[in-house]
CSV table of C-alpha atoms in Angstrom, one decimal:
chain,number,residue,atom,x,y,z
E,1,MET,CA,-73.5,9.5,-83.7
E,2,GLU,CA,-72.9,11.2,-87.0
E,3,ALA,CA,-69.5,10.4,-88.7
E,4,ALA,CA,-68.7,14.1,-88.6
E,5,ASP,CA,-69.0,14.0,-84.8
E,6,PHE,CA,-66.6,11.1,-84.4
E,7,VAL,CA,-63.4,12.0,-82.5
E,8,LYS,CA,-60.4,9.6,-82.5
E,9,VAL,CA,-59.0,8.6,-79.2
E,10,PRO,CA,-55.7,10.4,-78.4
E,11,PHE,CA,-53.3,7.5,-77.8
E,12,LEU,CA,-51.1,9.6,-75.5
E,13,SER,CA,-54.0,10.2,-73.1
E,14,LEU,CA,-54.1,6.5,-72.3
E,15,THR,CA,-52.0,4.7,-69.7
E,16,PRO,CA,-50.6,1.3,-70.8
E,17,GLN,CA,-53.3,-0.3,-68.7
E,18,ALA,CA,-56.1,1.8,-70.2
E,19,TRP,CA,-54.7,1.0,-73.7
E,20,GLN,CA,-54.7,-2.7,-73.0
E,21,GLN,CA,-58.3,-2.5,-71.8
E,22,MET,CA,-59.3,-0.8,-75.0
E,23,VAL,CA,-57.6,-3.3,-77.3
E,24,SER,CA,-59.1,-6.1,-75.2
E,25,ALA,CA,-62.6,-4.6,-75.9
E,26,TRP,CA,-61.7,-4.8,-79.6
E,27,GLY,CA,-61.0,-8.5,-79.2
E,28,TRP,CA,-57.3,-8.1,-79.7
E,29,PRO,CA,-54.8,-10.3,-77.7
E,30,ALA,CA,-52.7,-8.6,-75.1
E,31,TYR,CA,-49.5,-9.0,-77.0
E,32,ARG,CA,-51.0,-7.0,-79.9
E,33,GLY,CA,-51.4,-4.0,-77.6
E,34,LYS,CA,-47.9,-4.4,-76.4
E,35,GLN,CA,-46.7,-4.3,-80.0
E,36,VAL,CA,-48.3,-1.0,-80.5
E,37,LEU,CA,-46.8,0.4,-77.3
E,38,LYS,CA,-43.4,-0.7,-78.5
E,39,TRP,CA,-43.8,0.9,-82.0
E,40,VAL,CA,-44.8,4.3,-80.5
E,41,TYR,CA,-42.6,4.6,-77.4
E,42,ASP,CA,-39.5,2.5,-78.4
E,43,ARG,CA,-39.4,3.1,-82.1
E,44,ALA,CA,-41.1,6.5,-82.5
E,45,ILE,CA,-43.5,5.3,-85.1
E,46,VAL,CA,-46.9,6.9,-85.2
E,47,ASP,CA,-48.1,5.9,-88.6
E,48,PRO,CA,-50.1,2.6,-88.3
E,49,GLU,CA,-49.1,1.7,-91.9
E,50,LYS,CA,-45.5,1.4,-90.7
E,51,MET,CA,-46.3,-1.0,-87.9
E,52,SER,CA,-45.2,-4.0,-90.0
E,53,ASP,CA,-45.9,-6.8,-87.5
E,54,LEU,CA,-49.6,-5.9,-87.4
E,55,SER,CA,-52.1,-7.2,-89.9
E,56,LYS,CA,-53.6,-5.0,-92.6
E,57,ILE,CA,-56.9,-5.1,-90.8
E,58,ASP,CA,-55.4,-4.2,-87.4
E,59,ARG,CA,-53.5,-1.3,-89.0
E,60,ALA,CA,-56.7,0.0,-90.6
E,61,LYS,CA,-58.4,-0.3,-87.2
E,62,LEU,CA,-55.7,1.9,-85.5
E,63,ALA,CA,-55.9,4.5,-88.3
E,64,GLU,CA,-59.6,4.7,-87.9
E,65,MET,CA,-59.8,4.8,-84.1
E,66,ILE,CA,-56.6,6.3,-82.8
E,67,ASP,CA,-54.9,9.7,-83.0
E,68,PHE,CA,-51.2,9.0,-82.2
E,69,ALA,CA,-49.8,12.5,-82.5
E,70,PRO,CA,-52.4,15.2,-82.9
E,71,ALA,CA,-50.0,18.2,-82.7
E,72,THR,CA,-48.8,20.1,-85.7
E,73,VAL,CA,-45.2,21.3,-85.7
E,74,VAL,CA,-45.8,25.0,-86.7
E,75,SER,CA,-42.1,25.9,-86.7
E,76,ARG,CA,-38.8,24.1,-86.3
E,77,GLN,CA,-35.4,25.7,-85.7
E,78,ILE,CA,-32.1,23.9,-85.5
E,79,SER,CA,-29.0,25.6,-84.1
E,80,GLU,CA,-25.4,25.2,-85.3
E,81,ASP,CA,-24.7,23.5,-81.9
E,82,GLY,CA,-27.4,20.9,-82.6
E,83,THR,CA,-30.1,22.4,-80.3
E,84,MET,CA,-33.5,21.9,-81.8
E,85,LYS,CA,-36.6,24.0,-81.0
E,86,LEU,CA,-40.2,23.1,-82.0
E,87,LEU,CA,-43.3,25.2,-81.8
E,88,MET,CA,-46.2,22.8,-81.5
E,89,GLU,CA,-49.9,23.4,-81.9
E,90,TRP,CA,-52.9,21.3,-80.9
E,91,PRO,CA,-56.4,21.6,-82.1
E,92,ALA,CA,-59.1,22.9,-79.8
E,93,VAL,CA,-60.1,20.2,-77.3
E,94,ASP,CA,-63.8,20.4,-78.1
E,95,GLY,CA,-66.2,21.6,-80.9
E,96,SER,CA,-67.1,24.8,-79.2
E,97,GLY,CA,-64.9,26.9,-81.4
E,98,GLY,CA,-62.2,27.3,-78.8
E,99,SER,CA,-58.7,28.3,-80.0
E,100,ALA,CA,-55.8,25.9,-80.5
E,101,ALA,CA,-53.0,25.7,-78.1
E,102,GLN,CA,-49.3,26.5,-78.8
E,103,ALA,CA,-46.3,25.6,-76.8
E,104,GLU,CA,-42.5,25.2,-77.3
E,105,THR,CA,-40.2,22.3,-76.7
E,106,VAL,CA,-36.4,22.2,-77.0
E,107,MET,CA,-34.0,19.3,-77.5
E,108,ILE,CA,-30.6,20.0,-76.0
E,109,PRO,CA,-27.7,17.8,-77.0
E,110,ASP,CA,-24.7,17.3,-74.7
E,111,GLY,CA,-22.3,14.5,-75.6
E,112,ASP,CA,-24.4,11.4,-75.7
E,113,ARG,CA,-27.2,13.0,-73.6
E,114,ARG,CA,-30.4,14.2,-75.3
E,115,THR,CA,-32.5,16.4,-73.0
E,116,ALA,CA,-36.0,17.6,-73.7
E,117,CYS,CA,-37.0,20.9,-72.2
E,118,VAL,CA,-40.8,20.7,-72.1
E,119,SER,CA,-43.5,23.2,-71.5
E,120,SER,CA,-46.4,22.7,-69.0
E,121,GLN,CA,-48.6,25.6,-69.8
E,122,VAL,CA,-49.5,27.9,-72.7
E,123,GLY,CA,-47.8,31.1,-71.7
E,124,CYS,CA,-46.8,31.6,-68.1
E,125,PRO,CA,-48.5,33.1,-65.0
E,126,VAL,CA,-45.2,34.1,-63.3
E,127,GLY,CA,-44.5,37.1,-65.5
E,128,CYS,CA,-40.7,37.3,-65.1
E,129,LYS,CA,-39.7,40.7,-66.4
E,130,PHE,CA,-36.9,39.3,-68.5
E,131,CYS,CA,-38.7,36.3,-70.0
E,132,ALA,CA,-40.8,36.0,-73.2
E,133,SER,CA,-42.9,33.1,-71.9
E,134,GLY,CA,-45.1,35.4,-69.8
E,135,VAL,CA,-45.8,38.0,-72.5
E,136,GLY,CA,-49.6,37.9,-72.7
E,137,GLY,CA,-49.9,36.0,-69.5
E,138,VAL,CA,-51.0,32.4,-69.1
E,139,LYS,CA,-53.6,31.1,-71.5
E,140,GLY,CA,-54.2,27.7,-69.8
E,141,ASN,CA,-52.7,24.3,-68.9
E,142,LEU,CA,-51.4,21.7,-71.1
E,143,THR,CA,-52.8,18.2,-70.6
E,144,ALA,CA,-50.5,15.3,-69.7
E,145,ALA,CA,-50.9,14.0,-73.2
E,146,GLN,CA,-49.7,17.3,-74.7
E,147,ILE,CA,-46.7,17.3,-72.4
E,148,ILE,CA,-45.8,13.8,-73.3
E,149,GLU,CA,-46.2,14.5,-77.0
E,150,GLN,CA,-43.5,17.1,-76.8
E,151,VAL,CA,-41.1,14.3,-76.0
E,152,LEU,CA,-42.5,12.1,-78.7
E,153,GLN,CA,-42.2,14.7,-81.4
E,154,LEU,CA,-38.6,15.3,-80.5
E,155,ASN,CA,-38.0,11.5,-80.7
E,156,LEU,CA,-39.6,11.5,-84.1
E,157,MET,CA,-37.0,14.1,-85.2
E,158,LEU,CA,-34.2,12.2,-83.5
E,159,ALA,CA,-35.1,8.7,-84.9
E,160,ALA,CA,-33.3,9.3,-88.2
E,161,LYS,CA,-30.0,9.4,-86.2
E,162,ASN,CA,-31.0,6.5,-84.0
E,163,GLU,CA,-31.2,8.8,-81.0
E,164,HIS,CA,-33.9,9.4,-78.4
E,165,ILE,CA,-34.6,11.7,-75.4
E,166,ASP,CA,-33.1,10.3,-72.2
E,167,HIS,CA,-33.4,13.4,-69.9
E,168,ILE,CA,-36.4,15.7,-69.2
E,169,VAL,CA,-36.4,19.2,-67.7
E,170,PHE,CA,-39.7,21.0,-67.0
E,171,MET,CA,-38.1,24.4,-67.8
E,172,GLY,CA,-40.1,25.4,-70.8
E,173,MET,CA,-43.2,27.6,-70.9
E,174,GLY,CA,-45.2,27.8,-67.7
E,175,GLU,CA,-44.9,27.0,-64.0
E,176,PRO,CA,-45.0,23.2,-63.7
E,177,LEU,CA,-46.3,23.3,-60.1
E,178,ALA,CA,-49.3,25.4,-61.2
E,179,ASN,CA,-50.3,22.4,-63.4
E,180,TYR,CA,-49.4,19.8,-60.8
E,181,VAL,CA,-51.8,16.9,-61.7
E,182,ALA,CA,-51.0,17.0,-65.4
E,183,VAL,CA,-47.3,17.3,-64.8
E,184,MET,CA,-47.3,14.3,-62.4
E,185,ASP,CA,-49.4,12.3,-64.8
E,186,ALA,CA,-46.9,13.0,-67.6
E,187,ILE,CA,-44.0,12.1,-65.4
E,188,ALA,CA,-45.6,8.8,-64.5
E,189,ARG,CA,-45.8,8.0,-68.3
E,190,LEU,CA,-42.3,9.3,-69.0
E,191,HIS,CA,-41.0,7.0,-66.2
E,192,GLU,CA,-43.3,4.0,-67.1
E,193,PRO,CA,-41.2,1.0,-68.4
E,194,GLN,CA,-43.8,0.3,-71.1
E,195,CYS,CA,-43.6,4.0,-72.3
E,196,PHE,CA,-40.4,6.1,-72.3
E,197,ASN,CA,-38.7,4.3,-69.4
E,198,ILE,CA,-36.8,7.4,-68.2
E,199,SER,CA,-35.5,7.3,-64.6
E,200,CYS,CA,-37.0,9.8,-62.2
E,201,ARG,CA,-33.4,10.8,-61.4
E,202,LYS,CA,-33.1,12.1,-65.0
E,203,ILE,CA,-36.2,14.3,-64.7
E,204,THR,CA,-36.1,17.8,-63.3
E,205,ILE,CA,-38.9,20.1,-62.3
E,206,SER,CA,-38.1,23.8,-62.3
E,207,THR,CA,-40.3,26.1,-60.3
E,208,VAL,CA,-40.3,29.7,-59.3
E,209,GLY,CA,-41.2,28.5,-55.9
E,210,VAL,CA,-44.7,27.3,-54.8
E,211,PRO,CA,-44.2,26.0,-51.3
E,212,PRO,CA,-47.5,24.0,-50.9
E,213,LYS,CA,-46.8,22.1,-54.1
E,214,MET,CA,-43.1,21.7,-53.3
E,215,ARG,CA,-44.2,20.0,-50.1
E,216,GLU,CA,-46.7,17.9,-52.0
E,217,LEU,CA,-44.0,16.9,-54.4
E,218,ALA,CA,-41.7,15.9,-51.5
E,219,ALA,CA,-44.5,13.7,-50.2
E,220,GLU,CA,-44.5,11.7,-53.4
E,221,GLU,CA,-41.0,10.5,-52.4
E,222,MET,CA,-39.8,10.2,-55.9
E,223,PRO,CA,-36.2,11.0,-56.7
E,224,ILE,CA,-37.1,13.8,-59.1
E,225,ASN,CA,-34.6,16.7,-59.3
E,226,LEU,CA,-36.0,20.0,-58.0
E,227,ALA,CA,-34.7,23.3,-59.4
E,228,ILE,CA,-35.8,26.7,-58.1
E,229,SER,CA,-35.7,29.7,-60.4
E,230,LEU,CA,-34.2,32.1,-57.9
E,231,HIS,CA,-32.6,34.9,-60.1
E,232,ALA,CA,-32.0,37.2,-57.1
E,233,PRO,CA,-30.4,36.7,-53.7
E,234,THR,CA,-32.8,39.0,-51.8
E,235,GLU,CA,-36.6,39.3,-51.4
E,236,ALA,CA,-36.7,42.9,-52.6
E,237,LEU,CA,-34.7,42.4,-55.8
E,238,ARG,CA,-36.5,39.1,-56.5
E,239,ARG,CA,-39.9,40.8,-56.4
E,240,THR,CA,-38.8,43.5,-58.9
E,241,LEU,CA,-37.8,40.8,-61.4
E,242,ILE,CA,-40.5,38.2,-60.6
E,243,PRO,CA,-44.0,39.8,-59.9
E,244,TRP,CA,-45.4,36.4,-58.9
E,245,ALA,CA,-42.8,36.3,-56.0
E,246,GLU,CA,-45.2,38.4,-53.9
E,247,HIS,CA,-47.4,35.4,-53.4
E,248,PHE,CA,-44.7,33.3,-51.6
E,249,ALA,CA,-42.0,34.6,-49.3
E,250,LEU,CA,-38.5,33.6,-50.1
E,251,GLN,CA,-37.9,32.1,-46.7
E,252,ASP,CA,-41.0,29.8,-47.1
E,253,ILE,CA,-39.7,28.7,-50.5
E,254,LEU,CA,-36.3,27.8,-48.9
E,255,SER,CA,-38.0,26.0,-46.0
E,256,ALA,CA,-40.0,23.9,-48.5
E,257,ALA,CA,-36.7,23.2,-50.4
E,258,ARG,CA,-35.1,22.0,-47.2
E,259,GLU,CA,-38.0,19.7,-46.6
E,260,TYR,CA,-37.7,18.4,-50.2
E,261,PHE,CA,-34.1,17.5,-49.6
E,262,ASP,CA,-34.9,15.8,-46.3
E,263,ARG,CA,-37.6,13.7,-47.8
E,264,THR,CA,-35.9,12.7,-51.1
E,265,GLY,CA,-32.2,13.1,-50.5
E,266,ARG,CA,-32.0,15.1,-53.8
E,267,GLU,CA,-29.8,18.2,-53.7
E,268,ILE,CA,-31.7,21.4,-54.7
E,269,THR,CA,-30.5,23.3,-57.8
E,270,LEU,CA,-30.8,27.1,-57.6
E,271,GLU,CA,-31.2,28.5,-61.1
E,272,TYR,CA,-29.8,32.0,-61.4
E,273,ILE,CA,-30.1,34.0,-64.7
E,274,LEU,CA,-27.4,36.7,-64.8
E,275,LEU,CA,-28.7,40.1,-66.0
E,276,SER,CA,-26.1,42.7,-66.8
E,277,GLY,CA,-25.9,45.4,-64.2
E,278,VAL,CA,-29.0,44.0,-62.4
E,279,ASN,CA,-28.1,40.9,-60.4
E,280,ASP,CA,-24.6,40.0,-61.6
E,281,GLN,CA,-22.3,42.0,-59.3
E,282,PRO,CA,-20.0,40.8,-56.6
E,283,GLN,CA,-22.3,42.0,-53.8
E,284,HIS,CA,-25.1,39.9,-55.3
E,285,ALA,CA,-22.8,36.9,-55.3
E,286,ARG,CA,-21.9,37.5,-51.6
E,287,GLU,CA,-25.6,37.7,-50.7
E,288,LEU,CA,-26.3,34.6,-52.7
E,289,SER,CA,-23.5,32.8,-50.9
E,290,LYS,CA,-25.2,33.5,-47.5
E,291,LEU,CA,-28.5,32.2,-48.7
E,292,CYS,CA,-26.9,29.0,-50.0
E,293,LYS,CA,-25.5,28.2,-46.6
E,294,THR,CA,-29.1,27.7,-45.3
E,295,LEU,CA,-29.8,24.6,-47.4
E,296,ARG,CA,-28.2,21.8,-49.4
E,297,ALA,CA,-28.0,23.3,-52.9
E,298,ASN,CA,-25.9,23.9,-55.9
E,299,VAL,CA,-26.1,27.0,-58.1
E,300,ASN,CA,-26.6,26.9,-61.9
E,301,LEU,CA,-25.6,30.2,-63.4
E,302,ILE,CA,-27.2,31.1,-66.7
E,303,ARG,CA,-26.1,33.8,-69.0
E,304,TYR,CA,-29.2,35.8,-70.2
E,305,ASN,CA,-30.4,35.3,-73.7
E,306,GLU,CA,-31.7,38.7,-74.8
E,307,VAL,CA,-35.4,39.0,-75.7
E,308,GLU,CA,-36.2,41.9,-78.0
E,309,GLY,CA,-38.2,44.6,-76.4
E,310,LEU,CA,-37.7,43.6,-72.8
E,311,GLY,CA,-34.7,45.8,-72.1
E,312,PHE,CA,-32.3,43.4,-70.3
E,313,LYS,CA,-28.8,42.7,-71.4
E,314,ARG,CA,-26.5,39.7,-71.5
E,315,PRO,CA,-23.9,39.9,-68.8
E,316,LEU,CA,-20.2,40.6,-69.5
E,317,SER,CA,-18.0,37.6,-69.5
E,318,GLN,CA,-15.7,39.0,-66.8
E,319,ASP,CA,-18.7,39.6,-64.6
E,320,VAL,CA,-19.9,36.0,-65.0
E,321,VAL,CA,-16.4,34.7,-64.1
E,322,GLN,CA,-16.1,37.0,-61.1
E,323,PHE,CA,-19.6,36.0,-59.9
E,324,GLN,CA,-18.8,32.3,-60.0
E,325,GLU,CA,-15.4,32.9,-58.3
E,326,VAL,CA,-17.1,34.7,-55.4
E,327,LEU,CA,-19.5,31.9,-54.9
E,328,ARG,CA,-16.8,29.2,-55.0
E,329,ALA,CA,-14.6,31.2,-52.6
E,330,ASN,CA,-17.5,31.1,-50.2
E,331,GLY,CA,-17.9,27.3,-50.5
E,332,VAL,CA,-20.8,27.2,-52.9
E,333,ASN,CA,-20.9,24.6,-55.6
E,334,ALA,CA,-21.5,26.8,-58.7
E,335,HIS,CA,-21.4,26.1,-62.4
E,336,THR,CA,-22.1,28.2,-65.4
E,337,ARG,CA,-24.5,26.6,-67.9
E,338,LYS,CA,-23.2,26.4,-71.4
E,339,SER,CA,-25.2,28.7,-73.7
E,340,ARG,CA,-27.2,26.8,-76.3
E,341,GLY,CA,-29.1,27.9,-79.4
E,342,ARG,CA,-27.8,31.5,-79.5
E,343,ASP,CA,-28.3,31.6,-83.3
E,344,ILE,CA,-32.0,30.6,-82.9
E,345,ASP,CA,-34.9,31.7,-80.7
E,346,ALA,CA,-33.6,29.6,-77.9
E,347,ALA,CA,-34.8,31.4,-74.8
E,348,CYS,CA,-38.1,30.3,-73.3
E,349,GLY,CA,-41.1,31.7,-75.2
E,350,GLN,CA,-39.1,33.5,-77.9
E,351,LEU,CA,-40.3,31.3,-80.8
E,352,ARG,CA,-43.9,31.6,-79.8
E,353,LYS,CA,-43.6,35.3,-79.3
E,354,ARG,CA,-42.0,35.8,-82.7
E,355,GLN,CA,-44.7,33.7,-84.3
E,356,ALA,CA,-47.4,35.9,-82.7
E,357,GLU,CA,-45.6,39.1,-83.9
E,358,ALA,CA,-45.5,37.7,-87.4
E,359,GLY,CA,-49.2,37.4,-87.4
E,360,GLY,CA,-49.8,33.9,-85.9
E,361,GLY,CA,-51.4,35.4,-82.8
E,362,LEU,CA,-51.1,34.3,-79.2
E,363,VAL,CA,-53.4,31.3,-79.1
E,364,ASN,CA,-55.6,30.1,-76.2
E,365,LEU,CA,-56.2,26.8,-74.5
E,366,THR,CA,-59.6,25.5,-73.5
E,367,ALA,CA,-58.4,23.1,-70.9
E,368,ASN,CA,-59.4,23.9,-67.3
E,369,LYS,CA,-57.0,25.8,-65.1
E,370,ARG,CA,-56.1,24.4,-61.7
E,371,GLU,CA,-55.8,26.7,-58.7
E,372,LEU,CA,-52.6,26.5,-56.6
């Protein structure tokens, strides 16, 4: 093989077991492989030269053979409230001239908690009328390694403050259940004690509602939190806001949600973005209350972050308060999510959209797409 054809092994594509097999093939002792795992996952160090308990020869071997963090951070925004948003880009996965892949990830601070909002796809197939992620459709799936690297890159940024990601939400670009295998592989590594060691109870998958995959997730019997992006209390209104909703009936989604609770014991979260004059009136709250009585769920109300060109408006404060009051009066556990990153492109897909409009272009992904 020509030197120009040599491709470094992406470290994040390897399970700890596969990594140990590789270093064993190099003739390294097992403890040396564990040292590298600790440097990357515990200390957020991806430069072999900084792995000080390795010999110079071993550090050179790592630099030659392994790519620890292949992504480029194209853009970084930090809000006054501490929210951090990264636009990341990975090179094409082969030498065929395919385009690079771009996706966003966000770090959300809340007290001592540091939550990573990660993407699972480039773009989004769902096409919510109010969301920037679906502009241009879905370009492909992210690999498990690319999902994991979003968390690692945020940890690299947080390391200076001696902080790290301790919660994960799959609420970034894409429909996680449309990339089920890669998402579950990523979760296994996020949960793995030798990697990020994050409890499954601190991991949330947010879906627009894909009943077959929701049932498959329930069968995993892992205490992962499940959130459903509802955004409307009726089938008719939901289909006007979420074109993909025509594929799966709301009642089937709710049935799958009930099965998920029965199998895992984890209460479902219904995510509801409030759009001024569209779905934020008292009658909508009353209809949502009736729906909530059919399953064990809480409601997470989200004030809309405007996306230029999409025509939807942020709700009035009094309408948000009234909506929540109606829900609570009907016995629904409802909370209003604190708005984060209002002074940056905080809403899902905004930073990528702005980059494209500035001339960066909407980039593609050459990884295979999985059918639902």
